[in-house]
PDB file of C-alpha atoms in Angstrom:
ATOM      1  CA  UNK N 852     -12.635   3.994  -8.033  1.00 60.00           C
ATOM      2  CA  UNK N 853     -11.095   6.471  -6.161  1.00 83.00           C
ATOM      3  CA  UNK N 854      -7.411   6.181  -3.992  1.00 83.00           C
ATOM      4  CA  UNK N 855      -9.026   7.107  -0.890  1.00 86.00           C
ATOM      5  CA  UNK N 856     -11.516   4.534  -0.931  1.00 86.00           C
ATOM      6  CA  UNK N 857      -8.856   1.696  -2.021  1.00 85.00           C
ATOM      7  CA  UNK N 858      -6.860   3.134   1.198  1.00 89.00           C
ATOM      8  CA  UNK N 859      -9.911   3.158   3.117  1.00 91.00           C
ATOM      9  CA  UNK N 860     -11.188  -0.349   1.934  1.00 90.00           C
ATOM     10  CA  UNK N 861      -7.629  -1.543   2.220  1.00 89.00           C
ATOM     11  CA  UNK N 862      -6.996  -0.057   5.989  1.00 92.00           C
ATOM     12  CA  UNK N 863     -10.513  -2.060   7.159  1.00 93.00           C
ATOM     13  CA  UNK N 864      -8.819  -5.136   5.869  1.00 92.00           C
ATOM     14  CA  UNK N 865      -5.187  -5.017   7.808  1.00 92.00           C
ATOM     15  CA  UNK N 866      -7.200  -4.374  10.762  1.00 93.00           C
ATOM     16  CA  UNK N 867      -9.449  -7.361  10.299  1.00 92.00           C
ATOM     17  CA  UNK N 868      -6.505  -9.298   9.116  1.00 90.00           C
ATOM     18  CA  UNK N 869      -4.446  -8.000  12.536  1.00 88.00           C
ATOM     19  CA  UNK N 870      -7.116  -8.967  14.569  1.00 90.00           C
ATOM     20  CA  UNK N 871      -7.596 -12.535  13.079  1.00 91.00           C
ATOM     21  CA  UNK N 872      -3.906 -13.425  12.956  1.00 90.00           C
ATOM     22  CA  UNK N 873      -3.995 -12.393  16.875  1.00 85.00           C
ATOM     23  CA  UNK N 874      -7.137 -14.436  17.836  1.00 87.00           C
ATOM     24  CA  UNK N 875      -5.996 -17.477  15.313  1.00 89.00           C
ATOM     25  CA  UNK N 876      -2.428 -17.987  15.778  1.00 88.00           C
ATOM     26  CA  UNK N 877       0.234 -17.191  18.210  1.00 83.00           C
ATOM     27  CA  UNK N 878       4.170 -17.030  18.468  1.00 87.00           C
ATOM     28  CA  UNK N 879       6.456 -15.437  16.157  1.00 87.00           C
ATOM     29  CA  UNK N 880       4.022 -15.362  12.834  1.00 91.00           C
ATOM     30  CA  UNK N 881       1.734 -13.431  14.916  1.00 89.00           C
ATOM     31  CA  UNK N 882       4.284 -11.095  16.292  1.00 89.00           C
ATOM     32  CA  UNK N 883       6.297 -10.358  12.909  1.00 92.00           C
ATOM     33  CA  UNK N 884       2.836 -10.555  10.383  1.00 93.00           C
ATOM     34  CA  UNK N 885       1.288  -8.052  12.852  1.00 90.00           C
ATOM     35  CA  UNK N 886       4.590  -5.732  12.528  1.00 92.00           C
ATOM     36  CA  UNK N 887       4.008  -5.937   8.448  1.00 95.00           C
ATOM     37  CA  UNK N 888       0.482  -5.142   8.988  1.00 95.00           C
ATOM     38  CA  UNK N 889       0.856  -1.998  11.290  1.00 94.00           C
ATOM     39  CA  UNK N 890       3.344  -0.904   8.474  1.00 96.00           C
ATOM     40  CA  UNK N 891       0.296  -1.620   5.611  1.00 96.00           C
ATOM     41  CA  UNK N 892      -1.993   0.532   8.003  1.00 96.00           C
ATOM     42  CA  UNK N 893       0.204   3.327   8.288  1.00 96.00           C
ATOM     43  CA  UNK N 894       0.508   3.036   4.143  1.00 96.00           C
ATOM     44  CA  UNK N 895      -3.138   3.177   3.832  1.00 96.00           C
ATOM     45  CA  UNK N 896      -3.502   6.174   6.112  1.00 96.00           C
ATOM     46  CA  UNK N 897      -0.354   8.053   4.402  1.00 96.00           C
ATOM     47  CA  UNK N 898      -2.512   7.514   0.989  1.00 94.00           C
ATOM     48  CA  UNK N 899      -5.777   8.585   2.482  1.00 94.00           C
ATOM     49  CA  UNK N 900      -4.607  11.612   4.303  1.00 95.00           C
ATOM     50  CA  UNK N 901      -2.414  12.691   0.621  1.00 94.00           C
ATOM     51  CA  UNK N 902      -4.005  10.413  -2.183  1.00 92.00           C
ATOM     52  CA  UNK N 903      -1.801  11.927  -4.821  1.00 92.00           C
ATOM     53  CA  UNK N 904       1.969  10.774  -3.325  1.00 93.00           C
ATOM     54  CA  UNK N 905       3.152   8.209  -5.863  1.00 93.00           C
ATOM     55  CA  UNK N 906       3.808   4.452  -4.131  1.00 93.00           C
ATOM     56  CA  UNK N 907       7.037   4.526  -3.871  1.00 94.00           C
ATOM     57  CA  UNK N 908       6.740   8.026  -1.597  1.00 96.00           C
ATOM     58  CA  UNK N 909       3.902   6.860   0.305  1.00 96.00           C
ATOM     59  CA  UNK N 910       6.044   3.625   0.917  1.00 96.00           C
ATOM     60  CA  UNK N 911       8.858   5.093   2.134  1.00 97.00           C
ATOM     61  CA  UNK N 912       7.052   7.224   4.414  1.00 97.00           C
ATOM     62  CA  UNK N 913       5.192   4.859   6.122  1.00 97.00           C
ATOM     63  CA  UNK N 914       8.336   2.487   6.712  1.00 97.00           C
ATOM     64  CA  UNK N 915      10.013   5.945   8.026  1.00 97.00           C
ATOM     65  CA  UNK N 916       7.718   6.247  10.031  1.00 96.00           C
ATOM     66  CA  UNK N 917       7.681   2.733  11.229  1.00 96.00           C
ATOM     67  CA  UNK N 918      11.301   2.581  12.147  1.00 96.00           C
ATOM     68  CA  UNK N 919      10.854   5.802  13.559  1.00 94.00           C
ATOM     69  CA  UNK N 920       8.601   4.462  16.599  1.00 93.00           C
ATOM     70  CA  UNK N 921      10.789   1.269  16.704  1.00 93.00           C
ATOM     71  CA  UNK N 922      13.683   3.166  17.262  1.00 93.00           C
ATOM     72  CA  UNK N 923      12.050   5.441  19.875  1.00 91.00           C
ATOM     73  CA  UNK N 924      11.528   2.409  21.681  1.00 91.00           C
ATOM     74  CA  UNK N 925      15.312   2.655  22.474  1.00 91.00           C
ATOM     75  CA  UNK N 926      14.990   5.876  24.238  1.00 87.00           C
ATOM     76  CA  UNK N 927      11.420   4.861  25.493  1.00 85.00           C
ATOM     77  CA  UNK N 928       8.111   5.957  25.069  1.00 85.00           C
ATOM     78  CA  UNK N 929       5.721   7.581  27.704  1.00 86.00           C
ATOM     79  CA  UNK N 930       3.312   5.344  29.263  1.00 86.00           C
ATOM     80  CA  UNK N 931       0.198   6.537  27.947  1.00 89.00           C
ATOM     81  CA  UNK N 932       1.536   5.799  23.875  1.00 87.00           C
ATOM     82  CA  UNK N 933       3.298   2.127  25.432  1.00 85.00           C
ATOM     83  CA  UNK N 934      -0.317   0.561  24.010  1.00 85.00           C
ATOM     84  CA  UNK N 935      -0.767   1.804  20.523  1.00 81.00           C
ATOM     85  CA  UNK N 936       3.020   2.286  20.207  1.00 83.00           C
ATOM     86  CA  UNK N 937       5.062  -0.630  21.475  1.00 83.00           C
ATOM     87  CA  UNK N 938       7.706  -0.414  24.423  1.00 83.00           C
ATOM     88  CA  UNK N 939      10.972  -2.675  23.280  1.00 87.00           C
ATOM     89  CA  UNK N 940      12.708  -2.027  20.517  1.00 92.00           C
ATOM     90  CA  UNK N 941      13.174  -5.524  18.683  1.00 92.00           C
ATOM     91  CA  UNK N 942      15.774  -5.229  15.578  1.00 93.00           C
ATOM     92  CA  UNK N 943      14.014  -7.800  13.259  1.00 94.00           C
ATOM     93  CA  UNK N 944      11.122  -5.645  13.539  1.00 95.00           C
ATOM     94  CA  UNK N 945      12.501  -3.558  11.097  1.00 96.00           C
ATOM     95  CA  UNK N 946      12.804  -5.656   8.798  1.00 97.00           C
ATOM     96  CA  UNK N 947       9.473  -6.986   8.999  1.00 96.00           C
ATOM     97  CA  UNK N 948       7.986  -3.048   8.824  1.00 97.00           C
ATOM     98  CA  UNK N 949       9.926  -3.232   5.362  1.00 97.00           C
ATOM     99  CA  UNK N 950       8.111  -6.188   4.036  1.00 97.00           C
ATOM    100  CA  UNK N 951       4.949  -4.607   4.938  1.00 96.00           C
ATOM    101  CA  UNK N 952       5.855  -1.587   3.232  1.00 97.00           C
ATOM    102  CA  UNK N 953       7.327  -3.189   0.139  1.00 96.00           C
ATOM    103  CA  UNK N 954       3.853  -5.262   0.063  1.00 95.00           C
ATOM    104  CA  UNK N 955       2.042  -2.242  -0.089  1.00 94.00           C
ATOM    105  CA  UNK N 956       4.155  -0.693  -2.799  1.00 93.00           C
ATOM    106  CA  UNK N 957       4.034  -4.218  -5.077  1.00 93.00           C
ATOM    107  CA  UNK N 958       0.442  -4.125  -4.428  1.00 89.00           C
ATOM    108  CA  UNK N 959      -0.605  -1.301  -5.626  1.00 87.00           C
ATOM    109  CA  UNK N 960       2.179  -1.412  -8.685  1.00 84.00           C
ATOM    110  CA  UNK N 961       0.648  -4.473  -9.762  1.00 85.00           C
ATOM    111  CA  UNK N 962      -3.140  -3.714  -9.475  1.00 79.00           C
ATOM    112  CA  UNK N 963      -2.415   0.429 -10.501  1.00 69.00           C
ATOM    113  CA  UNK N 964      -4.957   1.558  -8.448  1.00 52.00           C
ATOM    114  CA  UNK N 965      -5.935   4.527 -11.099  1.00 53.00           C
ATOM    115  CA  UNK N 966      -8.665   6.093 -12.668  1.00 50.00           C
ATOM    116  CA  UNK N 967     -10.483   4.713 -15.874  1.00 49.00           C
ATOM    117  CA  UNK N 968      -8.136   5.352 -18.708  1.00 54.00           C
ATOM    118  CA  UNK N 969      -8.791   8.073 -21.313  1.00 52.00           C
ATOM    119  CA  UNK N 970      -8.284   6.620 -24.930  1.00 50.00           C
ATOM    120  CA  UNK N 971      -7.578   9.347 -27.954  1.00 52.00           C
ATOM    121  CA  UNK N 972     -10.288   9.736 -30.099  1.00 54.00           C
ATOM    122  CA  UNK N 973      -9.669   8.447 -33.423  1.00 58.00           C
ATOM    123  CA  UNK N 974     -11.006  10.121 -36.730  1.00 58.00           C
ATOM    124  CA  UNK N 975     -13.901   8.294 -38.098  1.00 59.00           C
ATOM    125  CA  UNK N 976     -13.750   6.431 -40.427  1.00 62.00           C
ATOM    126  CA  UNK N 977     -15.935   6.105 -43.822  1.00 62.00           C
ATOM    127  CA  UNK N 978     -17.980   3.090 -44.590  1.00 65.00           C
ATOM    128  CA  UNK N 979     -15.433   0.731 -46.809  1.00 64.00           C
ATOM    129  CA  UNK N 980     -12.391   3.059 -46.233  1.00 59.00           C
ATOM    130  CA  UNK N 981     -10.458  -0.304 -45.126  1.00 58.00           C
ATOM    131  CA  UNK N 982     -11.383  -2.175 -48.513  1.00 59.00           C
ATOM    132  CA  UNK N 983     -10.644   0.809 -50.739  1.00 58.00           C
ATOM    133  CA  UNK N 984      -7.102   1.085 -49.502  1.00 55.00           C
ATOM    134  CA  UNK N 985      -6.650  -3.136 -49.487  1.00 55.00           C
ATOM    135  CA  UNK N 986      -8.197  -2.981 -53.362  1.00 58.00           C
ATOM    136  CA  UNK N 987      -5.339  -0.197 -53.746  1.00 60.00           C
ATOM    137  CA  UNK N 988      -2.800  -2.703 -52.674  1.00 58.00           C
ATOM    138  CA  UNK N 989      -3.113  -5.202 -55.113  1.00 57.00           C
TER     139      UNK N 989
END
């Protein structure tokens, strides 16, 4: 399958998963899980807008850009990005927008999200080849 539709498959799930750890839980897990997932998001729309950055690259480009708007927060953002963006700037944030990131890049290390594999052919082989040479052995 292709990269695009693992991003795309896997971008419908962080939102679903954001949405359910907001509507199911409450405090601190659902502050600091929904900082991991926004990282995960911004992953999966790094690899669907360039499929062919290797994980590490796509990582470290959506944690960039993570801390980036975290850090902004310092110098504050206009009112009209406050929503989608955030407004304080909360230091263990960044450390949560690394775990999301470093999810994302164990994730798709483990699984290797690639195409099917291409074997070399091998030379064919003649009926009884294998006991000829064993018979050869002896």
């Amino acid at each position: 399958m292709n990269r695009r539709w693992w991003a795309f498959g896997g971008a419908a799930v962080t939102v679903a998963g954001g949405l359910s750890v907001r509507a199911w839980s409450g405090g601190d897990f659902a502050k600091y899980a929904g900082d991991a997932l926004y990282t995960v998001l911004v992953y999966a729309v790094v690899v669907l807008v360039a499929p062919r950055l290797r994980p590490g690259i796509a990582a470290a480009v959506a944690l960039g850009f993570s801390w980036a708007v975290e850090l902004l927060q310092i110098a504050g953002i206009p009112a009209v990005l406050r929503p989608l963006l955030g407004s304080t700037f909360n230091a263990p944030d960044l450390f949560w927008y690394a775990v999301g990131a470093g999810l994302c890049l164990l994730i798709e290390v483990l699984v290797a999200v690639r195409g099917p594999r291409q074997h070399a052919a091998r030379p064919p082989v003649a009926p009884g080849a294998g006991q000829q040479a064993a018979t050869r052995r002896r």
